[in-house]
Coordinates of C-alpha atoms in Angstrom, one line a residue:
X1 CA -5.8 2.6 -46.0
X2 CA -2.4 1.2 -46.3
X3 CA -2.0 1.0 -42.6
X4 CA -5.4 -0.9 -42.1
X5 CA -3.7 -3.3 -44.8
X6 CA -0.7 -4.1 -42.9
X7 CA -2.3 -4.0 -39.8
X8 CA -4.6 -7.2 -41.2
X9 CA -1.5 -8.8 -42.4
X10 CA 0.2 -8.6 -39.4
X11 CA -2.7 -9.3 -37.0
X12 CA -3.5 -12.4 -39.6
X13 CA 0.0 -13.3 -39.5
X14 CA 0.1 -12.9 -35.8
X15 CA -2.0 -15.6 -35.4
X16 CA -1.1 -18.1 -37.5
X17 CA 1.8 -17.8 -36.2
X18 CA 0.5 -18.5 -32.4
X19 CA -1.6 -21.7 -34.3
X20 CA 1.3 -23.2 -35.8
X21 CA 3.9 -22.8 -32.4
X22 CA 0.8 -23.9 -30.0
X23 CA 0.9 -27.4 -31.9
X24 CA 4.8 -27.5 -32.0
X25 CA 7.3 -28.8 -28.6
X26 CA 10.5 -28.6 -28.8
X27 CA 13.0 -30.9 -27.7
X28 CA 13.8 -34.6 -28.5
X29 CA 10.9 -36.8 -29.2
X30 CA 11.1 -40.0 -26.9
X31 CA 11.7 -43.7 -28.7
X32 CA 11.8 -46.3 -27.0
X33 CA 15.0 -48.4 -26.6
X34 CA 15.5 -51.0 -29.4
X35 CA 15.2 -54.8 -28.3
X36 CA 18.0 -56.2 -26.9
X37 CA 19.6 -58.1 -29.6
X38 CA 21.1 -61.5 -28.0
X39 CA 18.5 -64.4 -28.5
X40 CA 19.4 -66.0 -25.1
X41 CA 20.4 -65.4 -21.3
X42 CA 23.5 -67.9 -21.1
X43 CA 27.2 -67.6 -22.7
X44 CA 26.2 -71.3 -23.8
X45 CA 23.0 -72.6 -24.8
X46 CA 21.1 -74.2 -21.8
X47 CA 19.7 -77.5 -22.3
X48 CA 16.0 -77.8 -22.4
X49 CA 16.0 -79.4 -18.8
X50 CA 17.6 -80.3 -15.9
X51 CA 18.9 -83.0 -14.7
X52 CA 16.2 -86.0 -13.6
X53 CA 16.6 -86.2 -9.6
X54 CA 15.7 -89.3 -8.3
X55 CA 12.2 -88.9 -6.4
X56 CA 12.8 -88.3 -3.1
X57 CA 10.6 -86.3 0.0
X58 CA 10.5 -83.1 -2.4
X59 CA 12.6 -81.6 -4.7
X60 CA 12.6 -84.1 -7.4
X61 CA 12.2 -84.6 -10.6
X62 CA 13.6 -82.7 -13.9
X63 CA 12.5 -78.8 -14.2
X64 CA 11.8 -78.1 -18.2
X65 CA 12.6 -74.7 -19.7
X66 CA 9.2 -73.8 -21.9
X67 CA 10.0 -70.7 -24.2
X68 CA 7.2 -68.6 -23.2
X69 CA 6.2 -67.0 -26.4
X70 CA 2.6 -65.7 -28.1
X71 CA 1.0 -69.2 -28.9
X72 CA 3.0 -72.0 -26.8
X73 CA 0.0 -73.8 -25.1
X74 CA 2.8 -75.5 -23.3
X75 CA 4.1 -71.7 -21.6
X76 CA 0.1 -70.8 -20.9
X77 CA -0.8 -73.4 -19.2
X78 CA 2.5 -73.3 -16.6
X79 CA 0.7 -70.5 -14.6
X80 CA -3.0 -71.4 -16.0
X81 CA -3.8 -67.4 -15.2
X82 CA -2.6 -67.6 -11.7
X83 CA -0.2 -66.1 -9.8
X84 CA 3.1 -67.9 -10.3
X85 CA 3.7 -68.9 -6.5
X86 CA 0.7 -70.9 -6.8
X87 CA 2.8 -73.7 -8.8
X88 CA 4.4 -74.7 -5.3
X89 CA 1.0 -76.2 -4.5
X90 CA 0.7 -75.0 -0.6
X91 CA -2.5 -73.3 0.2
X92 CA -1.0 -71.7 3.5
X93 CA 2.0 -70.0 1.3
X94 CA -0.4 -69.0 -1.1
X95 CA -2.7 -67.1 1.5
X96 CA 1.0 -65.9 3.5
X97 CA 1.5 -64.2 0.2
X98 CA -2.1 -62.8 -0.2
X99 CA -1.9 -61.2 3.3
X100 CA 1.3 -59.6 2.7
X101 CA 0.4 -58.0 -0.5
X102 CA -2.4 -56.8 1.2
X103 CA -1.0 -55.5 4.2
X104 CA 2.9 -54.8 3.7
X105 CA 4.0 -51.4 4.5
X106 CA 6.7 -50.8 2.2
X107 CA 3.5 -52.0 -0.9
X108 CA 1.6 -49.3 1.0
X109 CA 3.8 -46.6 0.8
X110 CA 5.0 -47.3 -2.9
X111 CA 0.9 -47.6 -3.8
X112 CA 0.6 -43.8 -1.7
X113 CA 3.8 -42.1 -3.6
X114 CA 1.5 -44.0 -7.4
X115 CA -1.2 -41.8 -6.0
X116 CA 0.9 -38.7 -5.5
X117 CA 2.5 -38.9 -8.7
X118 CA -1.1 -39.3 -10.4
X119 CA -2.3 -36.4 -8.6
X120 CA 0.7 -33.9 -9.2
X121 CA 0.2 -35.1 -13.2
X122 CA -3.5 -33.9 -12.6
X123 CA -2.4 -31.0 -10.9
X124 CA 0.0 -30.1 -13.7
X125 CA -2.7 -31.1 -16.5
X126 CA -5.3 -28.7 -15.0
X127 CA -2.9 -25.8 -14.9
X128 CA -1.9 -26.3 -18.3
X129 CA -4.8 -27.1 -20.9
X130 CA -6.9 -24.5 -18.9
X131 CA -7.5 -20.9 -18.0
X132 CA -6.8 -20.2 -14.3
X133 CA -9.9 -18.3 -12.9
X134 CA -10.0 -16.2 -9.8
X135 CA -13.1 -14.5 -8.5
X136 CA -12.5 -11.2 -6.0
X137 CA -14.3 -9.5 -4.0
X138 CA -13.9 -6.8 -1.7
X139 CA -15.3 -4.2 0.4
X140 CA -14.0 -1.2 1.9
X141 CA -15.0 2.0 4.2
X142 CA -13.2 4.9 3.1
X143 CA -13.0 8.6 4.1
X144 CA -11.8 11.3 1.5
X145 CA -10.3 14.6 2.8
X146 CA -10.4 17.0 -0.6
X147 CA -8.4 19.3 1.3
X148 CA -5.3 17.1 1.4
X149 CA -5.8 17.5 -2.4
X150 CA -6.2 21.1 -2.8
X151 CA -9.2 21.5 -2.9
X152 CA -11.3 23.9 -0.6
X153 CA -14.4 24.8 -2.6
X154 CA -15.8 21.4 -2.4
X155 CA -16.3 19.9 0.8
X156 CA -15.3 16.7 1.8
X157 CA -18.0 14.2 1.4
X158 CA -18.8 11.9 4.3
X159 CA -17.3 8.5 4.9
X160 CA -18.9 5.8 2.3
X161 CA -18.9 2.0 1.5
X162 CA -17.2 0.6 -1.8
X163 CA -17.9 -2.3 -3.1
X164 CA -16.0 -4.3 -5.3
X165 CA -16.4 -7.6 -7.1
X166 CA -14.5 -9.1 -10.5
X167 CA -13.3 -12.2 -12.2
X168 CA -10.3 -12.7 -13.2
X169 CA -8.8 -15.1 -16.3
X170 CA -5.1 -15.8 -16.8
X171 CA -3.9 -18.5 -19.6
X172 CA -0.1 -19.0 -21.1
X173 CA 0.2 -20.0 -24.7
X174 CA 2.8 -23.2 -24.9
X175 CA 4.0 -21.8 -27.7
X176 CA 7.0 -23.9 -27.6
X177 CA 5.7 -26.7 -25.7
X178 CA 7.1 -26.6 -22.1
X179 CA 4.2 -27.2 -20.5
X180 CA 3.5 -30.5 -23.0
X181 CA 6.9 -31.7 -21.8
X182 CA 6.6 -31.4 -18.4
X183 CA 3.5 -33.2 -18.5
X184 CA 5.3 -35.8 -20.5
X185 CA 7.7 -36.0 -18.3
X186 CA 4.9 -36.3 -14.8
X187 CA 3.5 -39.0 -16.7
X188 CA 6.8 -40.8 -17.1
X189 CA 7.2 -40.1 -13.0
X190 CA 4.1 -41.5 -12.6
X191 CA 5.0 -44.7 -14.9
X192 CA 7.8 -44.9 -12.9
X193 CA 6.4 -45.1 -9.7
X194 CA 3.6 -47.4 -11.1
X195 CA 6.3 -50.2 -12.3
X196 CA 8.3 -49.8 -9.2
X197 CA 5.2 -51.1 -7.1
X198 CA 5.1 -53.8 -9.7
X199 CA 8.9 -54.5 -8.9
X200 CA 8.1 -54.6 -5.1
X201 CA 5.0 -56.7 -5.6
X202 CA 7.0 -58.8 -7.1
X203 CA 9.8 -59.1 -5.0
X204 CA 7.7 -59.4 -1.6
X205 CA 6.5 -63.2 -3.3
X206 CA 9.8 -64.3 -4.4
X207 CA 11.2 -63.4 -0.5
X208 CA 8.2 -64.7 0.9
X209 CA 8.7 -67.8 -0.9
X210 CA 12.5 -67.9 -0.1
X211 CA 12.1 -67.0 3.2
X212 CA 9.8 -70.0 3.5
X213 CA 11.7 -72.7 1.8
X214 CA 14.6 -71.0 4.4
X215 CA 12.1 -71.8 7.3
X216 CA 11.2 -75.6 6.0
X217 CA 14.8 -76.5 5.5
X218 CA 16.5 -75.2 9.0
X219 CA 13.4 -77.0 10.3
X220 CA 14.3 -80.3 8.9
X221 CA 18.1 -79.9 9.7
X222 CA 17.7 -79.2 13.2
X223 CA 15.3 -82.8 13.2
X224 CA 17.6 -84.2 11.0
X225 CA 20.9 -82.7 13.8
X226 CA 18.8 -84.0 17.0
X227 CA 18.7 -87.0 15.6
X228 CA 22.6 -87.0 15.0
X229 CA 23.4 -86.1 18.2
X230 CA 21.2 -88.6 19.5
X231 CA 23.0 -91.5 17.8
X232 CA 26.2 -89.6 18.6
X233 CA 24.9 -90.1 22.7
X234 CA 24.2 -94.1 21.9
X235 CA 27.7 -93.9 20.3
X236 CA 29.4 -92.5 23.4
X237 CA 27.8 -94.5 26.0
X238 CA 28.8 -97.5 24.3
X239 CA 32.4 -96.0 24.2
X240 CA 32.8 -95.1 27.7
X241 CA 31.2 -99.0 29.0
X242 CA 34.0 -100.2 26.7
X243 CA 36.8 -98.0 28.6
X244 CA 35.9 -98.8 31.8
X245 CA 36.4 -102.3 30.8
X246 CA 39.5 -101.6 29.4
X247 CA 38.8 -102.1 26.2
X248 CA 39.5 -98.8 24.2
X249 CA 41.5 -95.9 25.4
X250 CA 40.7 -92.7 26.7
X251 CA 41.8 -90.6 23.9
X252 CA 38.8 -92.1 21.8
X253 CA 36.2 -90.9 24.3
X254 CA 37.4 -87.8 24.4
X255 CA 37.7 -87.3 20.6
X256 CA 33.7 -88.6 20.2
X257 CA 32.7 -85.9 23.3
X258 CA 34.5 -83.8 21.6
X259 CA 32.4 -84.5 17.9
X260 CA 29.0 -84.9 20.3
X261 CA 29.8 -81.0 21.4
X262 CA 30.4 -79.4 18.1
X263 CA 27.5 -81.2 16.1
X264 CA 25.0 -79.7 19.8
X265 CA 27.0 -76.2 19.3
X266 CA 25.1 -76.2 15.8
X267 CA 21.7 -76.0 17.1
X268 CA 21.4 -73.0 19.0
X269 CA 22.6 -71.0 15.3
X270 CA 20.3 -72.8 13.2
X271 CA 17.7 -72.0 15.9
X272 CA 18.4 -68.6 15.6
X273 CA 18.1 -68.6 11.9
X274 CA 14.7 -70.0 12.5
X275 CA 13.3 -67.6 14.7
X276 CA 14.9 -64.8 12.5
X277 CA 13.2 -66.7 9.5
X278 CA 9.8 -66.6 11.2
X279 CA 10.5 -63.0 12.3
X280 CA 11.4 -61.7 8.8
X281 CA 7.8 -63.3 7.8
X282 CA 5.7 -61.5 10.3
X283 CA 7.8 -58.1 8.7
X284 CA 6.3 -59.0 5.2
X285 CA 2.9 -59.4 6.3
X286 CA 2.7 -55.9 8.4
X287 CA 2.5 -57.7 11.9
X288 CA 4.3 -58.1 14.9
X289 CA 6.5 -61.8 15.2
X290 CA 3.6 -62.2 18.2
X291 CA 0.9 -61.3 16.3
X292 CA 1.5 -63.2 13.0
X293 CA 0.0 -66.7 14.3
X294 CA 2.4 -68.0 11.6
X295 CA 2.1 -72.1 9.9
X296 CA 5.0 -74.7 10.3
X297 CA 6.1 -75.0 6.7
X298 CA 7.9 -78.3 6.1
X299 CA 9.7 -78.8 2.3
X300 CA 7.6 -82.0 2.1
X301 CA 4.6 -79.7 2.0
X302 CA 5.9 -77.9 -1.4
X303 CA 5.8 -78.8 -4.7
X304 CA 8.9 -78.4 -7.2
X305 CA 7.3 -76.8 -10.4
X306 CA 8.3 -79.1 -13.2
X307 CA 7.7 -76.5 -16.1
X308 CA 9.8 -73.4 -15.7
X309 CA 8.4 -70.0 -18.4
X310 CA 11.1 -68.7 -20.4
X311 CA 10.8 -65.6 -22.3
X312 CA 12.6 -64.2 -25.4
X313 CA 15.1 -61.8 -24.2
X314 CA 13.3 -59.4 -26.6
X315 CA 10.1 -59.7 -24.8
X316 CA 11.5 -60.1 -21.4
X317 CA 12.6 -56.5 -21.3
X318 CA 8.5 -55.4 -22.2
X319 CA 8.0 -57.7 -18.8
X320 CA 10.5 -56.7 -16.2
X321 CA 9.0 -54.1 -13.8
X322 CA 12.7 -52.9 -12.7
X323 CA 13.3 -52.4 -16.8
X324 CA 10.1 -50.9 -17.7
X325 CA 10.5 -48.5 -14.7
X326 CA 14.3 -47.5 -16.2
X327 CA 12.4 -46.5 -19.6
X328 CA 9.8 -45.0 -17.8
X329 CA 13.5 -42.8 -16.5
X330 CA 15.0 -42.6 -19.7
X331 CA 11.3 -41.0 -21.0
X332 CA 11.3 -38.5 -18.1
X333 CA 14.9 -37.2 -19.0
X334 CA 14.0 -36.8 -22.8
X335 CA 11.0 -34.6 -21.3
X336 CA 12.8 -32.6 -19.2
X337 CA 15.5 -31.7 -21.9
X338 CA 12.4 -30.5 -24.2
X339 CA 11.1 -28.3 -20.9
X340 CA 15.0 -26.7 -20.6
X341 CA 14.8 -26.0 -24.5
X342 CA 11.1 -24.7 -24.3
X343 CA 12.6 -22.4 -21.3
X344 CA 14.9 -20.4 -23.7
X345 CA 11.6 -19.1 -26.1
X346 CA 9.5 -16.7 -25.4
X347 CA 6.1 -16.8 -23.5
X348 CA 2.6 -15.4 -24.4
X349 CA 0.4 -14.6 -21.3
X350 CA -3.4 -13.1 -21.8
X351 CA -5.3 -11.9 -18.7
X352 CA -8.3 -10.1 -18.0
X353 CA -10.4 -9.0 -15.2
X354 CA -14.4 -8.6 -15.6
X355 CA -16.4 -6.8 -12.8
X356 CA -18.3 -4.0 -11.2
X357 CA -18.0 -1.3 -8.5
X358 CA -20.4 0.2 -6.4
X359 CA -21.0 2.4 -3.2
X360 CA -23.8 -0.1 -2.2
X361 CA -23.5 -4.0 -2.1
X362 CA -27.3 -4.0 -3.3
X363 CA -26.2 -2.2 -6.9
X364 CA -22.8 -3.8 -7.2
X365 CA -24.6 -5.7 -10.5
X366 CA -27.5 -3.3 -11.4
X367 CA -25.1 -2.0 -14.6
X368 CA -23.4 -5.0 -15.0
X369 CA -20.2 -4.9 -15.5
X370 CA -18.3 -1.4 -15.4
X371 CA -14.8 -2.7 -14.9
X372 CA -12.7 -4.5 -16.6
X373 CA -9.6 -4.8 -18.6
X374 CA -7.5 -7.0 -20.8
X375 CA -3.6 -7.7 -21.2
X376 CA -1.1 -9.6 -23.3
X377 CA 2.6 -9.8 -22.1
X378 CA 5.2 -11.6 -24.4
X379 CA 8.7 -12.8 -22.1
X380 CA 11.5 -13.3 -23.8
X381 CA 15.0 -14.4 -22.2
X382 CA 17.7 -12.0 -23.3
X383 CA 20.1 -12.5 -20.4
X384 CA 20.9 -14.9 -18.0
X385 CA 24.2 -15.2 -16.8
X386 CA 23.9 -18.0 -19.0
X387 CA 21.8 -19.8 -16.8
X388 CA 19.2 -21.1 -19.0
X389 CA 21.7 -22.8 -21.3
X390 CA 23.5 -24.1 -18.7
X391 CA 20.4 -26.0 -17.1
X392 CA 19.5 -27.4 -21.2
X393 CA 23.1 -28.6 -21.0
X394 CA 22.0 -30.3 -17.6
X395 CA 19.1 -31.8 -18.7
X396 CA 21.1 -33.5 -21.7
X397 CA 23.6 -34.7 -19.4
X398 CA 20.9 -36.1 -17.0
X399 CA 19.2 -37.8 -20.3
X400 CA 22.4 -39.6 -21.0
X401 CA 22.8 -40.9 -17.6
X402 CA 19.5 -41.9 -17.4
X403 CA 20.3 -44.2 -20.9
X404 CA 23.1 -45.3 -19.1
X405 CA 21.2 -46.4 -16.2
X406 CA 18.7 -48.0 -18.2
X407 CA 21.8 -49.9 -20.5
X408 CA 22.8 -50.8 -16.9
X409 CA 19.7 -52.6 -15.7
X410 CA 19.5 -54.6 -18.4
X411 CA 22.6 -55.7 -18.4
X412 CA 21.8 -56.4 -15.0
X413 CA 18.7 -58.3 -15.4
X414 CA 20.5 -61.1 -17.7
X415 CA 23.0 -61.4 -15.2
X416 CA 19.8 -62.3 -12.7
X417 CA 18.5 -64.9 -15.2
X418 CA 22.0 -66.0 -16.1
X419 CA 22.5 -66.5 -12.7
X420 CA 19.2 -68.2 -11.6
X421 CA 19.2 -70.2 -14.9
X422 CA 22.6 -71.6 -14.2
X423 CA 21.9 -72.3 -10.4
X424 CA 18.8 -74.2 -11.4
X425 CA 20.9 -76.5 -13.8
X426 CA 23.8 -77.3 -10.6
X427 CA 21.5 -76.9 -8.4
X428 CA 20.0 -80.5 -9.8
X429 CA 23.4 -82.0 -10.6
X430 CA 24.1 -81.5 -6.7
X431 CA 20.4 -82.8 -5.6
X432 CA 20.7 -85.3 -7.6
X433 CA 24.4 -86.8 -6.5
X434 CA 23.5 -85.8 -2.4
X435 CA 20.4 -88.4 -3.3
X436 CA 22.5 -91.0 -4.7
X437 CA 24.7 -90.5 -1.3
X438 CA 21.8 -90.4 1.0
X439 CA 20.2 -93.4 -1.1
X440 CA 23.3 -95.4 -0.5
X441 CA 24.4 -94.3 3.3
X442 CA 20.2 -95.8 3.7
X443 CA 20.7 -99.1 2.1
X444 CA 23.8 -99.7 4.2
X445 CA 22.5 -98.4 7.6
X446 CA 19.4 -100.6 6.6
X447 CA 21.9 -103.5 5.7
X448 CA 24.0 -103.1 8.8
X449 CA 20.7 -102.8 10.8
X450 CA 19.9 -106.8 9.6
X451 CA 23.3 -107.7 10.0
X452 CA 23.1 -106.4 14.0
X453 CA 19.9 -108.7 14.3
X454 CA 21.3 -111.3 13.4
X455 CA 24.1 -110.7 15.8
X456 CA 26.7 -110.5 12.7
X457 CA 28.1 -106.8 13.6
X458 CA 27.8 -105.1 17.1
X459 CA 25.7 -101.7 17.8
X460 CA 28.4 -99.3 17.0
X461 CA 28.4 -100.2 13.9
X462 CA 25.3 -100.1 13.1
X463 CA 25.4 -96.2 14.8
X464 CA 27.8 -95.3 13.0
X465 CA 26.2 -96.5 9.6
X466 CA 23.3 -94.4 10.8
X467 CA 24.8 -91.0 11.7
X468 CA 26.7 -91.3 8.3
X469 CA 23.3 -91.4 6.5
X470 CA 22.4 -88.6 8.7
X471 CA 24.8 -86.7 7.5
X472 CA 24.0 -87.1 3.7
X473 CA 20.4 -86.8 4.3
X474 CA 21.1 -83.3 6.2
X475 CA 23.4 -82.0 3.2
X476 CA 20.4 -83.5 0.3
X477 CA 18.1 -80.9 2.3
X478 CA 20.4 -78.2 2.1
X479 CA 20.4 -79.0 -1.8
X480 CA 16.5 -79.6 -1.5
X481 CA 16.3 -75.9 -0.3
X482 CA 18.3 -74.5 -2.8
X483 CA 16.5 -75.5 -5.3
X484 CA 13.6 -74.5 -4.6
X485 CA 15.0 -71.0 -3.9
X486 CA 16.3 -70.4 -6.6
X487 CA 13.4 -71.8 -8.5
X488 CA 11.4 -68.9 -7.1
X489 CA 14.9 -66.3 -7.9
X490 CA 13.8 -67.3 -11.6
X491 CA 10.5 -66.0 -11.4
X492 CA 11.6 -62.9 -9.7
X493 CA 14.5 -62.5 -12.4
X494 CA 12.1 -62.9 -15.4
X495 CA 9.4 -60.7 -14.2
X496 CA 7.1 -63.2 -14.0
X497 CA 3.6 -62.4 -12.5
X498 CA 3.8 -58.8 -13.6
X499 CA -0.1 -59.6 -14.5
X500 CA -0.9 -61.1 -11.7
X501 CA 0.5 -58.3 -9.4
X502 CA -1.3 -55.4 -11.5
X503 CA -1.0 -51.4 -10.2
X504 CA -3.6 -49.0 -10.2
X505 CA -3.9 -48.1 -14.0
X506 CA -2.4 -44.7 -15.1
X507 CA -5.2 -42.3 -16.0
X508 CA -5.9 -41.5 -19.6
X509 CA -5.6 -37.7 -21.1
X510 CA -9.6 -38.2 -21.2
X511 CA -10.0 -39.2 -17.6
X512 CA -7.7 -36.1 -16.6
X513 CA -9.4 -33.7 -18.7
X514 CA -12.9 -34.7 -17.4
X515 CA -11.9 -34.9 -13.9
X516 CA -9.5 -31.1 -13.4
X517 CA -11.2 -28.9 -11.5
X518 CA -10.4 -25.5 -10.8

């Protein structure tokens, strides 16, 4: 009687024990980073615009900074719901980007490792919250010799059929919570690769959009250097009538060929740079540089946004893909130091097998089943070689470098907006003087230009006037270029159009339990 006692005590204890370590995981439980604390990007406060550019072909204007809170109807209605390239106001860079985010390899392989990741996670999910189940079946002819046994008596009986069929079940307790961990961590990995494809998205518009503000601008300089070298032609032909009459010396002629040669050895690069432009398109969009039938993009054809969004540094880091996806590390690291911990506890497996035996495949059921058997094994880790400590040791290490990466990227991502912020505000300053320059080498080319009519200067004057407005007007679209580069670096730094450029969304524990199958 006393034995039956303790026997229920212990069975009873047994399993509340098993129901109290099945809902427990070891290992740290992952917080997200705190906020950053600095309220802005800058080492000094920026000012609430840049400076007003006089108009000129494109590019100017003042850009405003809008802090792009919860509630600023000024912020919401920058991108109005659209994606944020859209603000440049050119319907073929709109559809360049649309194609290429449809078609770029490097998205598609970044969208094929999302599925991967999703699938290993389901993979790992079905393995875990259920029972593996495995159904055998065999049949075999045998022979029996009872002599080989020892035994003469009986004879042997003649060769028969055996028939065998069973289920079997096999499930692992997570006592301890390894396999909740790992799954944990595979739904970090896939988080991960989920915000990196963001990140990509992402970056594919903003080089699109540099890549084309590069095309328009080397287009316009090498107009803007043909027509230099064309006044600098006019220029020496004039030059060289005048020598053969004696009136200037040689030595000038040769110093002008000289200029006319090193402003026509600046086309062929800038022509390069333009084909490589074009080429480096037809890469983005998943074509061949034949096959890309690509548009002439001129800066006249884009619009400066004048309305730039601005995001708390608090709420930036909840934005930025390349942030997100360092969390999304930092998470994984946590759960793999909670899988090295689980890994030093012991392990509860049950199995059993159900089936029956018969000589004949026609009765291998008529009884039912007349086999089976059941098991319980408990693994415990005595000795090692101290390998299992060694590896929890690891996975701590690993969790601090991963918090250290993630520290990093932050720290890297105000030096982006820092740095596009900044640029924006010179970049401005510089348009804006190279416009006063170019405004200025106009009105006296223009004056000059009167003057000649008039017959009050003589036509080198007048060419000269000319090529030095050339000159500013090639250095203002240089400036013009920049600005709207790094206009679109500002996007890219603050993570702007994450929900534009949404990624397939990560399955739910629901949608993974409903769709395992075995």
């Amino acid at each position: 009687m006393l034995r039956k006692i303790r026997w229920r005590r212990l069975r009873w204890f047994s399993l509340c024990a098993v129901a109290i370590l099945g809902g427990c995981a070891v290992g740290p439980d992952f917080k997200s980073p705190e906020a950053p604390t600095a309220t802005r990007y800058t080492e000094t406060p920026m000012l609430e615009q840049t400076a007003d550019v006089p108009a000129v072909a494109s590019g100017g204007g003042a850009q405003k900074f809008v802090n792009n809170a919860l509630g600023n109807s000024d912020a919401e209605n920058i991108l109005r719901g659209e994606p944020w390239w859209t603000l440049f106001q050119n319907a073929a860079l709109n559809q360049l980007i649309e194609q290429a985010l449809a078609n770029n390899p490097t998205l598609a392989e970044a969208e094929a490792r999302l599925r991967q990741a999703q699938e290993e996670y389901l993979a790992r999910a079905g393995a875990a919250h259920y029972p593996s189940v495995d159904l055998n079946a065999q049949a075999a002819r045998e022979q029996v010799n009872m002599e080989t046994m020892g035994i003469t008596a009986i004879p042997s009986p003649p060769p028969f059929a055996l028939y065998n069929a069973s289920i079997g079940v096999s499930y692992t307790f997570d006592w301890f919570g390894a396999n909740a961990r790992a799954l944990e961590g595979l739904q970090a990995a896939t988080e991960i690769k989920s915000y990196q494809l963001e990140a990509a998205r992402l970056a594919l518009a903003a080089n699109i959009v540099a890549t084309v503000v590069r095309e328009a601008s080397l287009r316009e300089q090498l107009d803007v250097l043909n027509a230099m070298i064309a006044v600098l032609q006019k220029q020496l032909t004039i030059l060289e009538a005048r020598r053969a009459l004696g009136g200037v010396p040689e030595i000038d002629v040769q110093q002008l060929r000289s200029a006319l040669a090193e402003q026509q050895a600046r086309l062929p690069p800038l022509q390069r740079q333009l084909y490589s432009a074009r080429h480096q398109l037809a890469l983005y969009l998943g074509t061949t540089p034949s096959e890309a039938a690509l548009p002439q993009f001129r800066l006249a054809d884009l619009q400066l946004p004048p309305m730039l969004p601005l995001t708390v540094p608090s709420e930036w880091v909840r934005q930025r893909p390349d942030i997100r996806a360092a969390e999304a590390m930092l998470h994984q690291a946590s759960a793999n130091v909670g899988v090295a911990t689980a890994n030093l506890y012991p392990r509860l497996t049950l199995s059993g097998n159900f089936g029956s035996a018969a000589l004949r495949g026609t009765d291998l059921f008529a009884d039912g089943f007349n086999l089976w058997n059941l098991g319980a094994g408990v693994t415990q880790p005595l000795f090692h070689g101290g390998e299992l400590r060694a590896n929890k040791r690891a996975a701590e290490a690993a969790f601090d470098a991963a918090a250290a990466g993630y520290r990093q990227t932050v720290l890297q991502g105000f030096q982006n907006v820092a740095d596009a912020l900044r640029a924006l505000e010179t970049d401005a300053q510089t348009l804006q003087a190279r416009s006063v320059a170019a405004d200025e080498a106009q009105a006296t080319h223009q004056f000059l230009e009167a003057r000649y009519q008039l017959g009050g200067v003589d036509q080198w004057t007048v060419l000269d006037a000319e090529r030095r407005y050339l000159e500013a007007l090639l250095a203002q679209v240089q400036s013009t270029a920049d600005r709207y580069a790094d206009t679109a670096a500002l996007f890219q730094a603050m993570g702007t159009g994450a929900a534009e450029t949404k990624t397939p969304r990560t399955k739910t524990l629901e949608e993974i339990n409903s769709s395992v199958r075995p």
